[in-house]
Coordinates of C-alpha atoms in Angstrom, one line a residue:
Chain A
Q1 CA 2.9 6.0 -4.1
K2 CA 1.6 5.3 -0.8
E3 CA 3.2 6.9 2.5
V4 CA 2.3 3.8 4.6
E5 CA 1.6 0.4 2.4
Q6 CA 0.3 -2.7 3.8
N7 CA -1.1 -5.6 2.0
S8 CA -4.9 -5.5 2.6
G9 CA -5.4 -9.7 3.2
P10 CA -7.1 -11.8 4.4
L11 CA -4.1 -13.2 5.7
S12 CA -5.0 -16.8 6.6
V13 CA -2.7 -18.9 9.0
P14 CA -3.6 -22.4 11.2
E15 CA -3.4 -22.1 14.5
G16 CA 0.2 -22.5 16.0
A17 CA 1.6 -20.9 12.6
I18 CA 3.6 -17.7 12.6
A19 CA 1.8 -15.1 11.0
S20 CA 3.7 -12.3 9.6
L21 CA 2.6 -8.9 8.4
N22 CA 4.2 -6.6 6.5
C23 CA 5.0 -3.3 5.9
T24 CA 5.9 -0.3 3.6
Y25 CA 7.3 3.2 4.2
S26 CA 8.4 5.5 1.4
D27 CA 10.0 8.4 4.0
R28 CA 13.0 7.7 4.5
G29 CA 13.8 9.7 7.6
S30 CA 10.8 8.6 9.7
Q31 CA 12.3 7.5 12.8
S32 CA 9.4 5.3 14.6
F33 CA 7.5 2.9 13.5
F34 CA 4.1 1.0 15.6
W35 CA 2.1 -1.5 15.5
Y36 CA -1.5 -0.9 16.4
R37 CA -4.3 -4.0 16.6
Q38 CA -8.1 -3.3 15.6
Y39 CA -10.6 -6.1 16.3
S40 CA -13.7 -5.5 14.0
G41 CA -15.7 -2.9 15.7
K42 CA -13.5 -1.0 17.9
S43 CA -10.5 1.1 17.9
P44 CA -7.1 0.5 17.4
E45 CA -4.6 -0.7 20.4
L46 CA -1.3 -0.1 20.1
I47 CA 1.2 -3.9 20.0
M48 CA 4.8 -2.4 19.8
F49 CA 6.8 0.3 19.2
I50 CA 10.5 -0.1 17.5
Y51 CA 12.9 2.7 16.4
S52 CA 16.4 0.6 15.9
N53 CA 17.3 -1.5 12.9
G54 CA 16.8 -5.4 14.3
D55 CA 14.6 -7.3 16.2
K56 CA 12.5 -6.3 19.1
E57 CA 10.4 -9.0 21.1
D58 CA 7.4 -9.0 23.6
G59 CA 6.2 -12.3 24.0
R60 CA 4.9 -14.1 21.2
F61 CA 5.1 -10.5 18.9
T62 CA 8.1 -9.6 17.2
A63 CA 8.9 -6.2 15.1
Q64 CA 11.3 -6.3 12.8
L65 CA 13.1 -3.0 11.4
N66 CA 14.7 -2.4 8.1
K67 CA 15.5 1.6 7.6
A68 CA 17.5 0.8 4.5
S69 CA 14.8 -1.4 3.0
Q70 CA 12.1 1.4 4.6
Y71 CA 10.3 -2.1 5.7
V72 CA 9.2 -3.1 8.9
S73 CA 7.5 -6.1 9.6
L74 CA 5.3 -8.0 12.5
L75 CA 6.0 -11.3 13.6
I76 CA 3.2 -13.5 15.6
R77 CA 4.2 -16.7 17.1
D78 CA 1.5 -19.5 17.9
S79 CA -0.6 -17.9 16.3
Q80 CA -4.4 -18.0 18.5
P81 CA -7.7 -17.4 16.6
S82 CA -7.6 -14.3 19.4
D83 CA -5.1 -12.9 17.0
S84 CA -7.8 -12.2 14.2
A85 CA -7.5 -8.5 13.6
T86 CA -6.5 -5.8 11.5
Y87 CA -2.5 -5.2 12.2
L88 CA -2.0 -1.4 11.3
C89 CA 1.1 -0.6 10.5
A90 CA 2.1 3.1 11.7
V91 CA 5.0 5.1 10.7
I92 CA 6.1 9.1 12.5
R93 CA 7.3 11.1 9.9
G94 CA 8.0 14.5 9.3
L95 CA 6.1 17.4 7.5
T96 CA 7.4 19.7 5.1
G97 CA 6.5 22.5 7.6
G98 CA 7.6 21.5 10.4
G99 CA 6.1 19.1 13.1
N100 CA 5.6 15.0 12.6
K101 CA 2.9 13.1 12.7
L102 CA 1.9 9.7 12.7
T103 CA 0.9 7.8 9.3
F104 CA -1.0 4.7 9.5
G105 CA -0.8 2.0 6.6
T106 CA -5.1 1.3 5.8
G107 CA -3.7 -2.1 7.9
T108 CA -3.9 -6.1 7.5
Q109 CA -6.7 -8.3 7.8
L110 CA -5.0 -11.5 9.5
K111 CA -7.1 -14.7 10.4
V112 CA -6.0 -17.9 12.0
E113 CA -8.1 -20.8 11.2
L114 CA -8.8 -23.2 13.7
Chain B
K1 CA -7.9 5.4 35.3
A2 CA -10.4 6.4 32.7
G3 CA -9.8 6.4 29.0
V4 CA -10.3 8.2 26.2
T5 CA -14.3 9.0 26.0
Q6 CA -15.9 10.1 22.5
T7 CA -18.9 11.8 22.7
P8 CA -21.4 10.9 21.0
R9 CA -20.4 7.2 19.7
Y10 CA -23.2 7.4 17.2
L11 CA -25.0 9.9 15.4
I12 CA -27.5 10.7 11.9
K13 CA -26.7 13.4 9.6
T14 CA -28.2 15.1 6.5
R15 CA -26.8 16.5 3.7
G16 CA -25.7 20.1 4.4
Q17 CA -26.0 19.9 8.1
Q18 CA -23.2 20.5 10.9
V19 CA -21.5 17.9 13.4
T20 CA -19.6 18.5 16.6
L21 CA -17.9 15.7 18.0
S22 CA -16.3 15.5 21.8
C23 CA -13.3 14.0 23.1
S24 CA -12.2 13.9 26.6
P25 CA -9.0 12.7 27.0
I26 CA -7.2 10.4 29.6
S27 CA -6.5 12.6 32.4
G28 CA -2.5 14.5 32.3
H29 CA -2.4 13.9 28.5
R30 CA -2.4 17.1 26.8
S31 CA -2.2 15.6 23.0
V32 CA -5.3 14.9 21.1
S33 CA -4.9 13.8 17.6
W34 CA -7.8 12.6 15.7
Y35 CA -8.4 10.6 12.6
Q36 CA -10.9 9.4 10.4
Q37 CA -11.2 5.8 9.5
T38 CA -13.0 4.3 6.4
P39 CA -12.8 0.8 4.8
G40 CA -11.3 2.3 1.8
Q41 CA -8.5 4.8 3.3
G42 CA -8.0 3.8 6.6
L43 CA -6.4 6.0 9.0
Q44 CA -6.6 9.5 7.6
F45 CA -4.7 12.1 10.0
L46 CA -7.0 14.9 10.6
F47 CA -5.5 17.7 13.3
E48 CA -3.6 16.9 16.1
Y49 CA -3.7 19.4 19.2
F50 CA -1.2 20.1 21.9
S51 CA -1.8 22.6 24.8
E52 CA -4.7 24.5 23.0
T53 CA -2.9 24.7 19.9
Q54 CA -2.9 23.4 16.7
R55 CA 0.2 21.7 15.5
N56 CA -0.3 19.6 12.5
K57 CA -3.3 19.4 10.2
G58 CA -4.0 16.4 7.7
N59 CA -5.5 17.1 4.0
F60 CA -9.1 17.7 4.9
P61 CA -10.8 21.1 3.4
G62 CA -11.7 23.6 5.6
R63 CA -14.7 22.3 6.9
F64 CA -13.1 19.8 8.7
S65 CA -12.3 22.1 12.2
G66 CA -11.4 21.8 15.8
R67 CA -10.7 23.3 19.3
Q68 CA -8.7 21.7 22.6
F69 CA -10.0 23.8 25.4
S70 CA -7.9 24.1 29.0
N71 CA -9.1 20.8 30.6
S72 CA -7.6 19.3 26.7
R73 CA -10.9 18.0 26.0
S74 CA -10.9 18.5 22.3
E75 CA -13.8 18.6 19.9
M76 CA -13.9 18.7 16.3
N77 CA -16.6 19.9 14.0
V78 CA -17.7 19.2 10.4
S79 CA -19.7 21.4 8.4
T80 CA -22.1 21.5 5.3
L81 CA -21.6 17.2 5.8
E82 CA -21.1 15.8 2.5
L83 CA -22.0 12.2 2.1
G84 CA -18.3 10.5 1.8
D85 CA -17.9 12.1 5.3
S86 CA -20.1 9.4 7.0
A87 CA -16.7 7.5 8.8
L88 CA -16.0 6.5 12.2
Y89 CA -14.1 9.5 13.6
L90 CA -11.4 8.3 16.3
C91 CA -9.5 10.3 18.9
A92 CA -6.3 9.6 20.4
S93 CA -4.6 11.3 23.2
S94 CA -0.7 10.5 24.3
L95 CA 1.6 12.8 27.1
I96 CA 3.4 14.0 24.5
P97 CA 3.3 15.3 20.9
Q98 CA 3.7 13.3 17.8
G99 CA 6.9 13.2 17.1
T100 CA 8.7 13.3 20.5
G101 CA 10.2 10.5 21.6
A102 CA 7.9 7.5 22.4
N103 CA 4.8 8.8 22.0
V104 CA 1.7 6.3 22.3
L105 CA -1.1 6.8 21.2
T106 CA -4.4 6.1 22.8
F107 CA -7.5 5.8 21.0
G108 CA -11.4 6.6 22.0
A109 CA -14.4 3.8 20.8
G110 CA -14.5 6.4 17.7
S111 CA -17.7 8.1 16.8
R112 CA -19.9 6.4 13.8
L113 CA -20.8 9.3 11.8
T114 CA -23.5 8.5 8.8
V115 CA -24.8 11.5 6.6
L116 CA -27.9 10.7 4.6

C-alpha cells in the first residue's frame, strides 16, 4: 500500500463545475495535510493545508479532512481553465527512526474544459 | 524577496559520471529538502537538511548524498550515474524543519538531469 494514494486521472470537468480531488493515506498518525498545484513544466506551489477534521475554505478551494477514514480531498468550485494542472496531496508522517517527513502522492491531473 | 534558486537548470551526463546540484533557499530559511520527480514515481523524498545537519533521508542508495553550508545553501551529489537517475530534482526550503507546525515548502524551479 502506498503511503499517499491519488487517482492519476486525468479528471476532466467543464468550466464552472466543481472539481473534486481525492487522496487517501496509510499512516493513521499523520497530522498535517497539504495540497500543492503543479503546472506542466513548473514546480509545485502550495494551495492550502489542513490539520483538523472537517472543512477548510479558501476562496474557491475547500479542503476536507476525515482522519477516521484517512481521507483528504480538495474541492475547486467554479473551475476555470487556469485550474488545469496536476494536484499533489502531501502528508506529514513520522519516520521509524524519529523525525518527520513530507510524503507526496503521485498527483491527479485536472483538465478544465471550455 | 528572491525565491529558491536551483542551478543548473538543465544538464546532460553520461552513465558513470557524477553530478552536483546546488540550491539556495529563501533568505532566512534554514531547512532545505530535496526531492526527485519522475513521471512514474512522482515526488520522492531524498533528504532534508536543517542547520547543516541531515535530519531525514529517504530510501535512495548511497550514491545520493547531500550537504548544507552555514549560509543554508545546499548541494546534492549523485555519483556513478545510472539511466534511471534521469529526473527533475527539486529543492524546497522552509523556515522550520518538516513536521514542525505549519511547515510550508517553497520549491525551486528544479534541475532537470538527463543521463545518457
